[in-house]
Tab-separated table of C-alpha atoms and ligand atoms in Angstrom:
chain	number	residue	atom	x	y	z
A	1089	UNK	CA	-51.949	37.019	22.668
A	1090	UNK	CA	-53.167	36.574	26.290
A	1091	UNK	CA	-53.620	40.118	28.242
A	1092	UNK	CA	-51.339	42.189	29.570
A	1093	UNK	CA	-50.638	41.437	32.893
A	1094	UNK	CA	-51.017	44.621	35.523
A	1095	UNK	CA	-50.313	43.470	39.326
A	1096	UNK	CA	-48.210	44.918	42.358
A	1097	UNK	CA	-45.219	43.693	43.797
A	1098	UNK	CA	-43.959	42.933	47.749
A	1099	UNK	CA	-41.506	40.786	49.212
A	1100	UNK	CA	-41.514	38.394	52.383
A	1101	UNK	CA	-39.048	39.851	54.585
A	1102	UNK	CA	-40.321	43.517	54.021
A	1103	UNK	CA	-43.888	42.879	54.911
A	1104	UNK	CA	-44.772	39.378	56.192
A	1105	UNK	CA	-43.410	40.228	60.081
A	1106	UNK	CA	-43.767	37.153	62.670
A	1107	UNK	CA	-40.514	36.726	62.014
A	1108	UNK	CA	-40.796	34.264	65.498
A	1109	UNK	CA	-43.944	32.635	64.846
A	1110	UNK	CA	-45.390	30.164	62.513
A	1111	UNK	CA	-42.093	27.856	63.078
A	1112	UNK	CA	-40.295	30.583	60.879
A	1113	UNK	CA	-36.273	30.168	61.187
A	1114	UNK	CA	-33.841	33.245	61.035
A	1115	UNK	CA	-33.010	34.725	57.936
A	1116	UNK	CA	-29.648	36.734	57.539
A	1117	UNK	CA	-31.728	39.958	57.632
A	1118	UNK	CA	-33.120	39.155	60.943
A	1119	UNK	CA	-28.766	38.981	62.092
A	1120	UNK	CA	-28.148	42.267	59.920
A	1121	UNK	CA	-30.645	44.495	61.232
A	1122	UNK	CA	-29.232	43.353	64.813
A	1123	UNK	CA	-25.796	44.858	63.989
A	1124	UNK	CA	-25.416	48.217	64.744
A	1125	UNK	CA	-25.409	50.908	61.976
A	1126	UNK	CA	-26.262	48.824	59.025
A	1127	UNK	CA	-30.018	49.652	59.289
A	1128	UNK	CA	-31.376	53.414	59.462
A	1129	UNK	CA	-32.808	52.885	63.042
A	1130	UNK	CA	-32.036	50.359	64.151
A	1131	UNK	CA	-35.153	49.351	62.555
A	1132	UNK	CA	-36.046	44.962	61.459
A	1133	UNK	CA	-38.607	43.506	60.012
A	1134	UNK	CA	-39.658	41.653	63.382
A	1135	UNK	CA	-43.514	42.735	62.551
A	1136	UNK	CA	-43.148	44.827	59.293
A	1137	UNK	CA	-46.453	45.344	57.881
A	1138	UNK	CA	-47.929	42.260	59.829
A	1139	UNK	CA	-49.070	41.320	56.454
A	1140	UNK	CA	-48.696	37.875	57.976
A	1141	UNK	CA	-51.997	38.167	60.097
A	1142	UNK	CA	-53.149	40.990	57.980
A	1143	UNK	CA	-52.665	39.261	54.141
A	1144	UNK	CA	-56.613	39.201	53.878
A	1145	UNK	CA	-57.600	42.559	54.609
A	1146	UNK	CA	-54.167	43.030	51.851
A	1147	UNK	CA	-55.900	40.889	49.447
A	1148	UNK	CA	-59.298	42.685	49.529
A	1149	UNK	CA	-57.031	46.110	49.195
A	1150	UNK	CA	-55.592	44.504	45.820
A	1151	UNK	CA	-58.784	43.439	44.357
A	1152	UNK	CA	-60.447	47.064	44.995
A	1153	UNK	CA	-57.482	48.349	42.984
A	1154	UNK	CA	-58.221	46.340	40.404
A	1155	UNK	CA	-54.980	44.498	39.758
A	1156	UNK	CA	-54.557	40.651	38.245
A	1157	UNK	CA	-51.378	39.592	39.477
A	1158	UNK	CA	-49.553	39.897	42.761
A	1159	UNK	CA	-45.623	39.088	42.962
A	1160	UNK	CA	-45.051	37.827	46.099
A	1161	UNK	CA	-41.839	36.492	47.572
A	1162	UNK	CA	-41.481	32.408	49.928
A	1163	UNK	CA	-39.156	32.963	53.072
A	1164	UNK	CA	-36.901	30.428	52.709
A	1165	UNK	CA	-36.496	30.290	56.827
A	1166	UNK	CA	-40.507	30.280	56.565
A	1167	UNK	CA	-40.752	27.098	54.550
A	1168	UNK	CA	-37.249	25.340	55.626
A	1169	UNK	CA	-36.271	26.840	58.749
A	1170	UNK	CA	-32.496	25.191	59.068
A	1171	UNK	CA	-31.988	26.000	55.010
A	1172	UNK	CA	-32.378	22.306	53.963
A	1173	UNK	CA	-33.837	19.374	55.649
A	1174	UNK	CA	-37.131	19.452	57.758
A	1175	UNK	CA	-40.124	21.392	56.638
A	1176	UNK	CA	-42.160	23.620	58.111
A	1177	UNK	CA	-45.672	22.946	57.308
A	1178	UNK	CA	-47.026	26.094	59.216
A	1179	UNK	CA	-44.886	27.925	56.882
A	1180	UNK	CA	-46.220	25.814	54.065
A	1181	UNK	CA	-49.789	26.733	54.874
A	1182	UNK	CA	-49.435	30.362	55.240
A	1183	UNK	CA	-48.567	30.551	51.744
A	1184	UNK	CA	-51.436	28.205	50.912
A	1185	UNK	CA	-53.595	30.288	52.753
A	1186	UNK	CA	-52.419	33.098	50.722
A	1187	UNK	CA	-52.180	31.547	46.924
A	1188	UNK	CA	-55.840	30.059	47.770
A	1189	UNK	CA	-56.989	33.609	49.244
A	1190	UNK	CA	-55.301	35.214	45.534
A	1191	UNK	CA	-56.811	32.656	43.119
A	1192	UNK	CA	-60.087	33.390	45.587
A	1193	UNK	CA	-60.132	36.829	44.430
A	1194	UNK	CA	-58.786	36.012	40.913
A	1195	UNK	CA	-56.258	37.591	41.190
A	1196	UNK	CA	-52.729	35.258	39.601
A	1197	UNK	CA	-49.716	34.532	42.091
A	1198	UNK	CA	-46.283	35.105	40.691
A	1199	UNK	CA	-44.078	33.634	43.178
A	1200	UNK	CA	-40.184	34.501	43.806
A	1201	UNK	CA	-38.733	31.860	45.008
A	1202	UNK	CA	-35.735	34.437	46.545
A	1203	UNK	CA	-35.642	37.746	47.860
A	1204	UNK	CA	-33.066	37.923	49.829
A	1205	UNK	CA	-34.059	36.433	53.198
A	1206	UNK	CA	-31.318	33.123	52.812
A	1207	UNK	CA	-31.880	31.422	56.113
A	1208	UNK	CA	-28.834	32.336	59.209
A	1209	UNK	CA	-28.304	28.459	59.696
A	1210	UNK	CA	-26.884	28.192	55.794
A	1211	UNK	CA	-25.492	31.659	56.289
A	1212	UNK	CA	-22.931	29.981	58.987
A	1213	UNK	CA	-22.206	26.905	56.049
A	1214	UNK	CA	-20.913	29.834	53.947
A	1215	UNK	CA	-24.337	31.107	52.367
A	1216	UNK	CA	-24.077	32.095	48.903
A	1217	UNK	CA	-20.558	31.335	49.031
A	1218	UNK	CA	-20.534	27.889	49.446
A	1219	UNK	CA	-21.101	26.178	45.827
A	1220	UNK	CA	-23.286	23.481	48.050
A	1221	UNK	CA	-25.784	26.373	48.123
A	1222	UNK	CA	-26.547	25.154	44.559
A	1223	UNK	CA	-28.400	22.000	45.781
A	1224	UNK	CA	-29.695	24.028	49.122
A	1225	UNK	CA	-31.703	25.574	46.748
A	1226	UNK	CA	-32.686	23.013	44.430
A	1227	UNK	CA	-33.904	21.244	47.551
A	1228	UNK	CA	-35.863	24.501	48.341
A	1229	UNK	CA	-37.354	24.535	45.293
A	1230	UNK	CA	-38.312	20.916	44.994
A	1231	UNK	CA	-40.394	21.691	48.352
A	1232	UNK	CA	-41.919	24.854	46.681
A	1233	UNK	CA	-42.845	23.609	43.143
A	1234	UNK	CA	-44.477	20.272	44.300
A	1235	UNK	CA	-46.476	21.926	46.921
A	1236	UNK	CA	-47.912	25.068	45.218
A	1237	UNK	CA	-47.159	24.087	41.347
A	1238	UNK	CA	-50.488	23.301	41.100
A	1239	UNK	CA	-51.760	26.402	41.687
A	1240	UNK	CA	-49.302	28.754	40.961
A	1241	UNK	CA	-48.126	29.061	37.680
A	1242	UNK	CA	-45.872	31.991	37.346
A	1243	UNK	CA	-42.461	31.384	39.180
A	1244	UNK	CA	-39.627	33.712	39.602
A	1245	UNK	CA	-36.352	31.828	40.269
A	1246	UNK	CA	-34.197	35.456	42.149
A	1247	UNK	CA	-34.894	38.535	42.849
A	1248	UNK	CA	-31.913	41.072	41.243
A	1249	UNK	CA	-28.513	38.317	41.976
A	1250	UNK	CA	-27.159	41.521	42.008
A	1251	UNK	CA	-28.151	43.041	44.692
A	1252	UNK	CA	-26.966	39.935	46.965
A	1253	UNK	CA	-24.618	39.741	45.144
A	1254	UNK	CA	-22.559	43.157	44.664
A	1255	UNK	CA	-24.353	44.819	47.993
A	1256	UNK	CA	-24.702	42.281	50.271
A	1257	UNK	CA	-20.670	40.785	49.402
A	1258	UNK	CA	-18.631	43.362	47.988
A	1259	UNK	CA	-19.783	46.916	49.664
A	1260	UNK	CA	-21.628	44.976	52.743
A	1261	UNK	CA	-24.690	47.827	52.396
A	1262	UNK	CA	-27.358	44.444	52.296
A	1263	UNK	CA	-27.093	41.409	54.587
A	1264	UNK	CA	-24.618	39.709	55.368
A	1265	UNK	CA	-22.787	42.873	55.037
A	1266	UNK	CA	-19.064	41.181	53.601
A	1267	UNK	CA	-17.051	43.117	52.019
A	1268	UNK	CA	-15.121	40.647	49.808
A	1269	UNK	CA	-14.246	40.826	45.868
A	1270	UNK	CA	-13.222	37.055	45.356
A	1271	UNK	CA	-16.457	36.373	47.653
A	1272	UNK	CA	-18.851	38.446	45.837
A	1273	UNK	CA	-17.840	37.103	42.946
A	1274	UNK	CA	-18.359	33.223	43.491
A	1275	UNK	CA	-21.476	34.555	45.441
A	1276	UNK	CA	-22.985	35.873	41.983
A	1277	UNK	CA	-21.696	32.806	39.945
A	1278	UNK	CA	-24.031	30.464	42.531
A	1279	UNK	CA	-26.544	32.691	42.584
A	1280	UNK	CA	-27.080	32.102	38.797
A	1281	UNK	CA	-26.132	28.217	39.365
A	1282	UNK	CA	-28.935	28.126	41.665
A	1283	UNK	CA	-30.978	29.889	39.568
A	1284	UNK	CA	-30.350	27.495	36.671
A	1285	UNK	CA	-31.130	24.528	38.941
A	1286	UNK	CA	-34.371	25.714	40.265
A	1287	UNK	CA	-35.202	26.075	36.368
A	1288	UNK	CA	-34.944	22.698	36.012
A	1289	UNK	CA	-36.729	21.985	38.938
A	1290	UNK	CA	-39.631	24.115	37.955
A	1291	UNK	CA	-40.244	22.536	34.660
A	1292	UNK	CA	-40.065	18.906	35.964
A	1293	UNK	CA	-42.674	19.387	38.445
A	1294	UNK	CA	-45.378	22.043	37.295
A	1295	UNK	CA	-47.171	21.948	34.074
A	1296	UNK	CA	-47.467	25.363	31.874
A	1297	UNK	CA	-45.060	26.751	34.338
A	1298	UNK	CA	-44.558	30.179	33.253
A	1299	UNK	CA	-40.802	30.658	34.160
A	1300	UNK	CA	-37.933	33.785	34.307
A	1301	UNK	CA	-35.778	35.453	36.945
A	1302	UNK	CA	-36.084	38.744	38.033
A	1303	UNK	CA	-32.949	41.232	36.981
A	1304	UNK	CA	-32.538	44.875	38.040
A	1305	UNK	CA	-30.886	47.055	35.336
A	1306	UNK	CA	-29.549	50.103	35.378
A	1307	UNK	CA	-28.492	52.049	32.711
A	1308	UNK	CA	-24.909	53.621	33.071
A	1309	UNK	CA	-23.832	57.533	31.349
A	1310	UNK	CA	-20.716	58.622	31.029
A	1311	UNK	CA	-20.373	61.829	33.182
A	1312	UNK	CA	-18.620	63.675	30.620
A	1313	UNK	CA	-17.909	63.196	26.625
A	1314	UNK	CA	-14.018	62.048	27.703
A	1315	UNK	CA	-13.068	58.961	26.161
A	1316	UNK	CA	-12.347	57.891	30.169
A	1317	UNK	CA	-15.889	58.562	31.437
A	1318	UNK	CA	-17.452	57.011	28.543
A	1319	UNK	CA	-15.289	53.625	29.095
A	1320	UNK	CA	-15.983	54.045	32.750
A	1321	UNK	CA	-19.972	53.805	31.698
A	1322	UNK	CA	-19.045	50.709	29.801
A	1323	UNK	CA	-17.490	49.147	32.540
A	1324	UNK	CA	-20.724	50.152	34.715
A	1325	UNK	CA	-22.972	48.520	32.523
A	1326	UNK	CA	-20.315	45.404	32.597
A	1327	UNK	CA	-20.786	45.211	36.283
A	1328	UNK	CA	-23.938	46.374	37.100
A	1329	UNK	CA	-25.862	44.491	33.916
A	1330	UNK	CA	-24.299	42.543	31.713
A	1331	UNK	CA	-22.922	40.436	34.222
A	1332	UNK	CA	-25.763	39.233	34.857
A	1333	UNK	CA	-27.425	39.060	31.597
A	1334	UNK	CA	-25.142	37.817	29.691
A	1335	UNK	CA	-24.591	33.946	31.381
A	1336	UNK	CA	-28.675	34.054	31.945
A	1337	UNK	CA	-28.392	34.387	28.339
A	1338	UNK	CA	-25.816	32.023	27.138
A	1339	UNK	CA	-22.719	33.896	27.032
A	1340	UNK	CA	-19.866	34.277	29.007
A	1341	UNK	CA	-19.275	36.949	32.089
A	1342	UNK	CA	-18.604	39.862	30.681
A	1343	UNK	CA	-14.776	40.109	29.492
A	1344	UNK	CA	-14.261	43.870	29.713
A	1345	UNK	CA	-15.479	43.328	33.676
A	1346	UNK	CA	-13.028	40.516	34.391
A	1347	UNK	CA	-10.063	41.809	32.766
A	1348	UNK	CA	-10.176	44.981	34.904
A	1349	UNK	CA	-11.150	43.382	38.359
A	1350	UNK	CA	-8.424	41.073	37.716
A	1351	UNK	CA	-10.832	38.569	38.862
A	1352	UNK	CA	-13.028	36.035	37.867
A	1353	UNK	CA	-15.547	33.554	39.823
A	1354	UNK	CA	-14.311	29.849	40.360
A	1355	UNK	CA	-16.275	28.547	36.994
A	1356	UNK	CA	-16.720	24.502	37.055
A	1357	UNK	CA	-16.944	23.048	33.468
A	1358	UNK	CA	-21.038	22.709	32.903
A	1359	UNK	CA	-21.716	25.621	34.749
A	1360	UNK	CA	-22.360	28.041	32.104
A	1361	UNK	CA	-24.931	25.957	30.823
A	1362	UNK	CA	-26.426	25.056	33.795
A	1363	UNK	CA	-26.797	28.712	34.228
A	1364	UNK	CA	-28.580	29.482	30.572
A	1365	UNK	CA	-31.579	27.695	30.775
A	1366	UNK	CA	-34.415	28.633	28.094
A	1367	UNK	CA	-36.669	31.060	29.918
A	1368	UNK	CA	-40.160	32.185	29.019
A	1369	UNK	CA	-39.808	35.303	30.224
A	1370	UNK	CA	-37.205	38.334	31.811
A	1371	UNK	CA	-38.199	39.902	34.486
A	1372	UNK	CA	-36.721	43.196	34.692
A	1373	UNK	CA	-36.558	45.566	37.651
A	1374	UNK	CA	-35.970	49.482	36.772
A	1375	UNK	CA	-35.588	51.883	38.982
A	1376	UNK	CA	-33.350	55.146	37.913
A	1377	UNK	CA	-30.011	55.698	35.715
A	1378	UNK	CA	-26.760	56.559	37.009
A	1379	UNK	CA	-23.908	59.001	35.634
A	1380	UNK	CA	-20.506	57.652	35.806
A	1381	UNK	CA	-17.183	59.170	35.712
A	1382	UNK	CA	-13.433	57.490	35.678
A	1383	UNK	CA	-11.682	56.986	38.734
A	1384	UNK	CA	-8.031	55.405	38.664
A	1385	UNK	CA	-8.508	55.177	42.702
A	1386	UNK	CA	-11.656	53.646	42.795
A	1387	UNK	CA	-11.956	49.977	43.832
A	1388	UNK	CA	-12.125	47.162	42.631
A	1389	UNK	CA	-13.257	48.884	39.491
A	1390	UNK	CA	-11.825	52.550	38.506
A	1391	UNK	CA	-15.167	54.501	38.153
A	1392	UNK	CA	-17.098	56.404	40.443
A	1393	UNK	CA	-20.852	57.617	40.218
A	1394	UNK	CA	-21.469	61.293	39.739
A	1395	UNK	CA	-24.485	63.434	41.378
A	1396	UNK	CA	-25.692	64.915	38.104
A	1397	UNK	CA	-27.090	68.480	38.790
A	1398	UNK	CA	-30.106	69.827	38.191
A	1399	UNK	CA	-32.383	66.587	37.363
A	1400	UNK	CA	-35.333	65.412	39.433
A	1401	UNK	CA	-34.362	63.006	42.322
A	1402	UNK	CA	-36.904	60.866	44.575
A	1403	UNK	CA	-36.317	60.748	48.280
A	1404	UNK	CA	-33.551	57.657	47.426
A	1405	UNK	CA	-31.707	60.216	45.736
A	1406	UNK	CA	-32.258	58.412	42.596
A	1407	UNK	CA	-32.579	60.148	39.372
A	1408	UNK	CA	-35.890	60.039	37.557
A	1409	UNK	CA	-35.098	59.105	33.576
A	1410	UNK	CA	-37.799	57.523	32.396
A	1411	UNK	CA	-36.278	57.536	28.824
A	1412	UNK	CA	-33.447	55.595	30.127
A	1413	UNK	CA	-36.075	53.186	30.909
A	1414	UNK	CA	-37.555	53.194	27.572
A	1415	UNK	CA	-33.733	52.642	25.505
A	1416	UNK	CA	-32.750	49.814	28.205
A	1417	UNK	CA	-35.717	48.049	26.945
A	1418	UNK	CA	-35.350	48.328	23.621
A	1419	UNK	CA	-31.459	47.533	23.868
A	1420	UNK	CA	-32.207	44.158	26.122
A	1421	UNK	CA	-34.755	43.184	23.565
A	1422	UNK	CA	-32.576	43.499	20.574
A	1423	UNK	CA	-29.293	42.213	22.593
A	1424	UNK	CA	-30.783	39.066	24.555
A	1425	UNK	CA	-34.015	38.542	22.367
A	1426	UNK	CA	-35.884	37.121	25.610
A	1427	UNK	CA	-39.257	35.806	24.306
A	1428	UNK	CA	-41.091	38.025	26.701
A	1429	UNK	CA	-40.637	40.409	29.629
A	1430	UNK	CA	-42.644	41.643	32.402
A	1431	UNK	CA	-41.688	44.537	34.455
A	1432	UNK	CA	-41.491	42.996	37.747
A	1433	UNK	CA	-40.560	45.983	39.672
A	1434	UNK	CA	-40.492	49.899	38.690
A	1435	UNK	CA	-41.648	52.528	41.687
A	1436	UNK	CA	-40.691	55.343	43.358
A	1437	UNK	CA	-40.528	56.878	47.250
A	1438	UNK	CA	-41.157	60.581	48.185
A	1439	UNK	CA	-41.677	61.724	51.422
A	1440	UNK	CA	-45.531	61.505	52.432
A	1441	UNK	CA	-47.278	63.363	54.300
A	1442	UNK	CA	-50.838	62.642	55.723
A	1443	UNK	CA	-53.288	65.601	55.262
A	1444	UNK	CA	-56.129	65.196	56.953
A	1445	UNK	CA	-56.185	61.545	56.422
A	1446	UNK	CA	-55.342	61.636	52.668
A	1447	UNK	CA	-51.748	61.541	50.806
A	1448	UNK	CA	-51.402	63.093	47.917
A	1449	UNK	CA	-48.653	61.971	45.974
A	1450	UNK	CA	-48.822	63.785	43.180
A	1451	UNK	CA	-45.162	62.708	42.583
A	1452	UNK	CA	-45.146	59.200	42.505
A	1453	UNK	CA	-48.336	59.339	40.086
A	1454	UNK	CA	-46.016	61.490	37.992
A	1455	UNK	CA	-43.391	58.951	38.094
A	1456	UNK	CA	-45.283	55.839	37.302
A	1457	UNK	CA	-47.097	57.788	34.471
A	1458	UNK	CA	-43.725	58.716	32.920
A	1459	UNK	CA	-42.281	54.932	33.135
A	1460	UNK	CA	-45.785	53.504	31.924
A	1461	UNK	CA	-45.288	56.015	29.157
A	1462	UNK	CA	-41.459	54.794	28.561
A	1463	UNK	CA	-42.988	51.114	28.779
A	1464	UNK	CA	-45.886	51.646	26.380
A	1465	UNK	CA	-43.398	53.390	23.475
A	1466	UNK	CA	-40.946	50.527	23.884
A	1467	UNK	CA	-43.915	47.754	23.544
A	1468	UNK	CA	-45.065	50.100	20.485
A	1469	UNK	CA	-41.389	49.776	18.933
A	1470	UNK	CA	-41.037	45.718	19.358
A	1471	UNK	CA	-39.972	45.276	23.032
A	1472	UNK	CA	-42.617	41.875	24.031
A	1473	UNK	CA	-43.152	43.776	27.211
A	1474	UNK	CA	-46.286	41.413	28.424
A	1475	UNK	CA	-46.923	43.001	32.336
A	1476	UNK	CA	-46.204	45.544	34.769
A	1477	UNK	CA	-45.737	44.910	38.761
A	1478	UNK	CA	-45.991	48.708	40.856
A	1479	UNK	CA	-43.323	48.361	43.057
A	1480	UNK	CA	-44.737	48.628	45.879
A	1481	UNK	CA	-48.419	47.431	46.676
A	1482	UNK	CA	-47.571	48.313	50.531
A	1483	UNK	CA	-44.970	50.670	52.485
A	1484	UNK	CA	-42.805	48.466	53.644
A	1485	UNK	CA	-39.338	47.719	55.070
A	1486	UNK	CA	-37.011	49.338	52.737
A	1487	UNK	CA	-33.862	47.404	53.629
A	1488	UNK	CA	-30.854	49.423	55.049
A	1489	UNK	CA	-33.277	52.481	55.052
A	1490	UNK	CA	-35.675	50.843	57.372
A	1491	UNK	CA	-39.341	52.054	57.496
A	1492	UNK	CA	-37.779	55.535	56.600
A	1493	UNK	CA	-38.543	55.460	52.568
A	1494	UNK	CA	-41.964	54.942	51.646
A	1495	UNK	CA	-42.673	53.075	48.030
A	1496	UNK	CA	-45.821	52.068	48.451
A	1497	UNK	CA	-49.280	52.822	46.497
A	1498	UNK	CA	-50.988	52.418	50.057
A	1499	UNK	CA	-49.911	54.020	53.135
A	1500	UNK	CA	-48.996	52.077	56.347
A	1501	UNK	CA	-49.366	53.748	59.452
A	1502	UNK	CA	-46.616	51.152	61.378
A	1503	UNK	CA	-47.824	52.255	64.684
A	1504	UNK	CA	-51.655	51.448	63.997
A	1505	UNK	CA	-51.129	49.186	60.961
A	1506	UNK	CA	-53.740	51.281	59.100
A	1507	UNK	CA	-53.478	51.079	55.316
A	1508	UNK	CA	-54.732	54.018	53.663
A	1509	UNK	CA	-54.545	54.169	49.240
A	1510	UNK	CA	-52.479	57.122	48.417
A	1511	UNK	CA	-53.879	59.282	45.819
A	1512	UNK	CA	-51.045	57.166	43.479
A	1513	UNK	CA	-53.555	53.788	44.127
A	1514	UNK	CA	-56.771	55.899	42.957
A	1515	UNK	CA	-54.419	56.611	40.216
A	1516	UNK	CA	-53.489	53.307	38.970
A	1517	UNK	CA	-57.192	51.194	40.136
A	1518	UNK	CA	-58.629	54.061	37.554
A	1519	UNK	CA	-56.200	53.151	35.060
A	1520	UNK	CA	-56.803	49.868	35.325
A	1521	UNK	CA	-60.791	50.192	35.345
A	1522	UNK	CA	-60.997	51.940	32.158
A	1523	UNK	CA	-58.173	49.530	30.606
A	1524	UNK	CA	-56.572	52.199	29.372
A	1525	UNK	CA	-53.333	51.828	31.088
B	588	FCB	C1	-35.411	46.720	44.674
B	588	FCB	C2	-35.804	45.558	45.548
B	588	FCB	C3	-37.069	45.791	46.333
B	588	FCB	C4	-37.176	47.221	46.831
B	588	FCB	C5	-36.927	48.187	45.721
B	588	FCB	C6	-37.075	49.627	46.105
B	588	FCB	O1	-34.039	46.707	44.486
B	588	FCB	O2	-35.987	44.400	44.776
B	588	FCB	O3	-37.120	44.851	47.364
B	588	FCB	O4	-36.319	47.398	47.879
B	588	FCB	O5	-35.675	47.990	45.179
């Protein structure tokens, strides 16, 4: 068995910046952020963490930590500035620049094709919502795989469908901020369409491609031991995970989800299968679990979260459970059977502080040390867990929370651009030096 695979994780819009240079075209976060309220101050990713003019001095950052892999996310706008149709060859290059600058260092791209930054000019043809969005993207990824597939060979089709899904359609808290059931809905069915397509697309033009999408899970408790809270967890897991696990692997939506919305997405015949395309690997994304209680007046399902008391929370307000981690593991590798997964995201943001030029994080390192534990014990017990991505290499633009929660193993000092390794980097370079992690 090849080694396990230890990298850090980014994505374009929260880092890159030159958001008007290099050709780039608008993406619908550069619209969001412009609309008043949605994003903690106001705050864009206009120049970010400049990583754009900066990626080399990034690079040489990774390689002192010691990491072998580095998932990185393509702007769309950056590579295909309308959506579909001409391409941007400065855009092109900057990610050659980059791959080259990786493989350089030896250190293995794992490219996402999508993370969230769709491009405004496909946003006003109905985005995500359009079903044309299916061959938008295939189009995108023909451009992608036959200029980088021979370098890169670990592709990533989405980043967590649900998060464009459920927050950017249904609550509006992610761009484009709708607010739309019947919307959010199709929104997730093309998503997965798309992300069958650019499957396809992936294995016809790069050999050994290495290929999965990236899923967020989060495990759902029932609040209390009532018979209503612990169907209202059921339902939670129905929307939040099985929704979008199950088609990826060859079922159908979730039932129990459908029946209650009262709602389905507009399914074409073939597009189930188009969706469940053999994959060599599931990315997952873990974060924290949430407690869930019944709630006849909640819409458009009838549960609610709960603030659990008493349990450790990181500045997100997110509860720390790393045994949550550990059983959703186990339970997707018994359920789904994927043939491998990699941890493509898993991280934690506290509230820094700068002492006399250090930051001592003592809270993150005792974060990712719990979920490395949870990891290791589920790998011991079966789960072909085969990498692990720190989210995040770099503080970075945290989406509707702006610049205000840090995630990152290296602090960035926005005003100076100064990157300084938390204590949490020293941490996890030493871990990986003595390959003991
Ligand atoms: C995930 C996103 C990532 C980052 C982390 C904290 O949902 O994929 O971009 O925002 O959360």
């Amino acid at each position: 068995m090849s080694e396990f695979v230890w990298g850090v994780a980014t994505s374009s819009y929260q880092i890159e910046g030159a958001a008007n240079e290099g050709g780039r075209g608008q993406s619908i976060w550069d619209t969001f952020c412009k609309v008043p309220g949605k994003v903690a101050n106001f705050d864009n990713g206009d120049i970010a963490c400049d990583h754009y003019h900066r990626f080399k001095e990034d690079l040489d950052l990774m390689k002192w930590m010691g990491v072998k892999a580095y998932r990185f996310s393509v702007a769309w706008p950056r590579v295909i500035p309308d959506g579909v149709g001409r391409v941007n060859e400065m855009g092109l290059d900057f990610y050659d620049r980059l791959i080259d600058s990786l493989l350089e260092r030896e250190i293995a791209p794992w490219l996402t094709m999508y993370h969230w930054d769709l491009p405004e000019a496909l946003q006003i043809r109905g985005g995500w919502n359009n079903r044309e969005v299916v061959e938008w993207f295939g189009e995108y990824a023909e451009v992608l795989t036959s200029r980088f597939g021979d370098r890169v060979k670990n592709w990533m089709t989405l980043n967590e469908p649900l998060c464009s899904a459920w927050l950017g359609h249904l609550y509006g808290d992610m761009a484009p901020g709708i607010k739309d059931l019947q919307t959010a809905l199709n929104v997730s069915h093309h998503l997965l369409m798309s992300h069958g397509l650019a499957c396809q697309v992936i294995r016809s033009n790069v050999s050994e491609a290495n290929v999965g999408i990236v899923i967020n899970v989060t495990p759902a408790v029932p609040a209390t031991d009532s018979q209503e809270d612990s169907n209202a967890a059921q339902l939670a897991d129905g929307f939040d995970n099985r929704w979008f696990l199950d088609p990826v692997f060859g079922r159908t939506y979730p039932t129990d989800v459908i029946d209650t919305l009262g709602a389905s997405p507009e399914i074409h015949s073939g597009d189930m299968k188009l969706i469940a395309q053999d994959l060599d690997f599931l990315g997952v994304n873990f974060y924290f679990r949430q407690t869930v209680a019944a709630d006849q007046n909640s819409k458009p399902l009838p549960i609610r979260s709960v603030n659990r008391e008493n349990v450790k929370r990181t500045a997100m307000n997110w509860e720390v459970h790393p045994q949550a981690f550990e059983e959703i593991l186990l339970r997707i590798s018994k359920e789904y059977s994927p043939k491998a997964i990699y941890i493509t995201e898993n991280g934690s943001a506290w509230n820094d502080e700068v002492i006399n030029g250090e930051i001592i994080d003592d809270e993150r390192i005792d974060y990712l040390a719990r979920h490395l534990d949870a990891m290791r014990s589920a790998r011991e017990q079966g789960a072909p867990i085969l990498g692990y991505f720190a989210w995040s290499f770099l503080d970075n633009f945290e989406w509707a929370y702006g610049y205000e929660k840090r995630f990152g193993l290296i602090y960035v000092d926005y005003k100076t651009q100064t990157r300084t390794p938390k204590k949490s980097a020293f941490f996890y370079r030493q871990l990986l030096l003595n390959g003991t992690a």
